[in-house]
Amino acid sequence: MHAAAPAGQGPVFVYATYIRTTPEQLWQALTDPAFTERYWGVALRSDWQQGSTITWEVAGVTIADPEQVVLAVEEPRRLEFTWHTITPEFGAAVGGAEDEVAAMAAEGRSRVRFEIEPLDGMVKLTVTHSGFDEGSTILAGVTDGWPGVLASLKTLLETGEPLVFS
């Protein structure tokens, strides 16, 4: 779902889901590379301190960039970081068309925020991905991608097995 952005901040993607888990278990699922790899196919490696870098490992490609950083941490309630660098190696690993990958690589860096709200026996997870250029190719990709990633995360936490997308 797209939400209106404050003036001058471009388009925003917002998605909320409810998961039968605890804030602590969800925090682990968002920050433990072995866990993120199970539901997302991406191992996120960081010490999760504000200002620390994040290394992305996806489809056999390691994406390390000093601009991939943790922006905010309030364990286990809020985590915010910059989105990964788009490289030709990443595009080839995930089967992206060369022109689409080049368009993504030319865009400014976006950011993602996870907000975890405890409820009665569950949590509300809200993902806000922002900072997109107008007409963003990355926004189109995350609009298609986030719902599947979050459904797989929810299923893994609630059943012990992630969803499998071909």
CSV table of C-alpha atoms in Angstrom, one decimal:
chain,number,residue,atom,x,y,z
A,1,MET,CA,0.0,0.0,0.0
A,2,HIS,CA,1.3,3.5,-0.8
A,3,ALA,CA,0.7,6.2,1.7
A,4,ALA,CA,0.9,9.9,1.2
A,5,ALA,CA,4.3,11.3,2.1
A,6,PRO,CA,5.1,14.6,3.8
A,7,ALA,CA,5.9,17.3,1.3
A,8,GLY,CA,9.3,16.8,-0.4
A,9,GLN,CA,9.8,13.3,0.9
A,10,GLY,CA,8.5,11.3,-2.1
A,11,PRO,CA,6.4,8.2,-2.1
A,12,VAL,CA,6.2,5.8,0.9
A,13,PHE,CA,5.3,2.1,1.2
A,14,VAL,CA,3.5,1.1,4.5
A,15,TYR,CA,2.4,-2.4,5.4
A,16,ALA,CA,1.1,-3.7,8.7
A,17,THR,CA,0.5,-7.2,9.9
A,18,TYR,CA,-0.4,-9.0,13.1
A,19,ILE,CA,1.7,-11.9,14.3
A,20,ARG,CA,1.1,-14.3,17.1
A,21,THR,CA,4.5,-13.9,18.8
A,22,THR,CA,6.3,-11.7,21.3
A,23,PRO,CA,8.2,-8.5,20.6
A,24,GLU,CA,11.4,-10.2,21.6
A,25,GLN,CA,10.9,-13.2,19.2
A,26,LEU,CA,10.0,-10.8,16.4
A,27,TRP,CA,13.1,-8.7,17.1
A,28,GLN,CA,15.3,-11.8,16.8
A,29,ALA,CA,13.5,-12.7,13.6
A,30,LEU,CA,14.4,-9.3,12.2
A,31,THR,CA,18.1,-9.2,13.4
A,32,ASP,CA,19.4,-12.8,13.4
A,33,PRO,CA,21.0,-13.6,10.0
A,34,ALA,CA,20.1,-17.3,10.2
A,35,PHE,CA,16.5,-16.3,10.8
A,36,THR,CA,16.2,-13.6,8.1
A,37,GLU,CA,17.7,-16.1,5.6
A,38,ARG,CA,14.9,-18.6,6.4
A,39,TYR,CA,12.0,-16.3,5.5
A,40,TRP,CA,13.6,-13.7,3.3
A,41,GLY,CA,16.4,-15.4,1.6
A,42,VAL,CA,18.7,-12.6,2.9
A,43,ALA,CA,21.2,-12.9,5.7
A,44,LEU,CA,21.5,-9.5,7.3
A,45,ARG,CA,24.7,-9.1,9.3
A,46,SER,CA,25.2,-6.3,11.8
A,47,ASP,CA,25.7,-5.7,15.5
A,48,TRP,CA,22.5,-3.6,15.3
A,49,GLN,CA,23.9,-0.6,17.0
A,50,GLN,CA,22.9,2.9,15.7
A,51,GLY,CA,25.5,3.9,13.1
A,52,SER,CA,26.8,0.3,12.5
A,53,THR,CA,26.9,-1.0,8.9
A,54,ILE,CA,24.8,-3.9,7.6
A,55,THR,CA,26.1,-6.5,5.2
A,56,TRP,CA,23.5,-8.2,3.0
A,57,GLU,CA,24.1,-11.7,1.7
A,58,VAL,CA,21.6,-12.8,-0.9
A,59,ALA,CA,21.7,-15.5,-3.6
A,60,GLY,CA,25.5,-16.0,-3.1
A,61,VAL,CA,26.2,-12.2,-3.4
A,62,THR,CA,27.6,-10.1,-0.5
A,63,ILE,CA,26.6,-6.5,-0.6
A,64,ALA,CA,28.8,-4.4,1.8
A,65,ASP,CA,28.7,-0.6,1.6
A,66,PRO,CA,29.5,2.0,4.3
A,67,GLU,CA,26.2,3.7,3.5
A,68,GLN,CA,24.1,0.6,4.5
A,69,VAL,CA,23.7,1.6,8.1
A,70,VAL,CA,21.5,1.2,11.2
A,71,LEU,CA,19.7,4.5,11.6
A,72,ALA,CA,17.7,3.8,14.8
A,73,VAL,CA,17.4,1.0,17.4
A,74,GLU,CA,14.9,0.7,20.2
A,75,GLU,CA,15.1,-3.0,21.0
A,76,PRO,CA,12.5,-4.7,20.8
A,77,ARG,CA,10.2,-1.9,19.5
A,78,ARG,CA,11.8,-0.1,16.6
A,79,LEU,CA,14.5,-0.7,14.0
A,80,GLU,CA,15.4,1.5,11.1
A,81,PHE,CA,18.1,1.2,8.5
A,82,THR,CA,19.1,2.2,5.0
A,83,TRP,CA,18.3,-0.1,2.1
A,84,HIS,CA,21.0,-2.0,0.4
A,85,THR,CA,23.1,-0.8,-2.5
A,86,ILE,CA,22.0,-2.1,-5.9
A,87,THR,CA,24.9,-3.7,-7.7
A,88,PRO,CA,25.2,-5.5,-11.1
A,89,GLU,CA,26.1,-8.7,-9.1
A,90,PHE,CA,22.9,-8.4,-7.1
A,91,GLY,CA,20.8,-7.9,-10.2
A,92,ALA,CA,22.4,-11.0,-11.9
A,93,ALA,CA,21.9,-13.1,-8.7
A,94,VAL,CA,18.2,-12.3,-8.4
A,95,GLY,CA,17.5,-12.4,-12.2
A,96,GLY,CA,16.9,-8.7,-12.7
A,97,ALA,CA,16.9,-7.2,-16.2
A,98,GLU,CA,20.0,-5.1,-16.8
A,99,ASP,CA,18.1,-1.9,-17.6
A,100,GLU,CA,15.9,-2.3,-14.5
A,101,VAL,CA,19.0,-2.9,-12.2
A,102,ALA,CA,20.7,0.1,-13.7
A,103,ALA,CA,17.6,2.2,-13.0
A,104,MET,CA,17.5,1.0,-9.4
A,105,ALA,CA,21.3,1.7,-9.0
A,106,ALA,CA,20.8,5.3,-10.2
A,107,GLU,CA,18.2,6.0,-7.5
A,108,GLY,CA,18.8,7.7,-4.1
A,109,ARG,CA,19.1,5.5,-1.0
A,110,SER,CA,15.8,4.6,0.7
A,111,ARG,CA,15.2,3.5,4.3
A,112,VAL,CA,13.1,1.0,6.0
A,113,ARG,CA,11.6,1.2,9.5
A,114,PHE,CA,10.1,-1.7,11.5
A,115,GLU,CA,7.8,-0.8,14.4
A,116,ILE,CA,6.8,-3.5,16.8
A,117,GLU,CA,3.7,-2.9,19.0
A,118,PRO,CA,2.8,-5.5,21.6
A,119,LEU,CA,-0.9,-6.4,21.8
A,120,ASP,CA,-2.8,-9.1,23.7
A,121,GLY,CA,-0.8,-12.3,22.9
A,122,MET,CA,0.5,-10.9,19.6
A,123,VAL,CA,2.3,-8.0,18.0
A,124,LYS,CA,1.5,-5.5,15.3
A,125,LEU,CA,4.4,-5.1,12.9
A,126,THR,CA,4.4,-2.0,10.7
A,127,VAL,CA,7.0,-1.7,8.0
A,128,THR,CA,7.5,1.8,6.5
A,129,HIS,CA,9.8,2.0,3.5
A,130,SER,CA,10.5,5.6,2.4
A,131,GLY,CA,12.8,8.0,0.7
A,132,PHE,CA,12.0,6.9,-2.8
A,133,ASP,CA,12.6,9.0,-5.9
A,134,GLU,CA,9.4,9.9,-7.9
A,135,GLY,CA,8.8,7.1,-10.3
A,136,SER,CA,11.0,4.8,-8.3
A,137,THR,CA,11.8,1.3,-9.7
A,138,ILE,CA,12.9,0.2,-6.2
A,139,LEU,CA,9.5,1.2,-4.9
A,140,ALA,CA,7.8,-1.0,-7.5
A,141,GLY,CA,10.0,-3.8,-6.4
A,142,VAL,CA,9.4,-3.5,-2.7
A,143,THR,CA,5.7,-3.0,-3.2
A,144,ASP,CA,5.7,-6.5,-4.8
A,145,GLY,CA,8.3,-7.9,-2.4
A,146,TRP,CA,7.4,-6.8,1.1
A,147,PRO,CA,4.0,-8.6,1.3
A,148,GLY,CA,5.6,-12.0,0.5
A,149,VAL,CA,8.5,-11.4,2.9
A,150,LEU,CA,6.2,-10.4,5.7
A,151,ALA,CA,3.8,-13.3,5.1
A,152,SER,CA,6.7,-15.7,5.2
A,153,LEU,CA,8.0,-14.1,8.4
A,154,LYS,CA,4.5,-14.4,10.0
A,155,THR,CA,4.1,-18.0,8.9
A,156,LEU,CA,7.6,-18.9,10.2
A,157,LEU,CA,7.0,-17.4,13.6
A,158,GLU,CA,3.5,-18.9,13.9
A,159,THR,CA,4.1,-22.4,12.5
A,160,GLY,CA,7.9,-22.9,12.5
A,161,GLU,CA,8.1,-23.1,8.7
A,162,PRO,CA,8.5,-20.2,6.2
A,163,LEU,CA,6.5,-19.9,3.0
A,164,VAL,CA,8.4,-21.1,0.0
A,165,PHE,CA,8.2,-19.0,-3.2
A,166,SER,CA,9.5,-20.5,-6.4
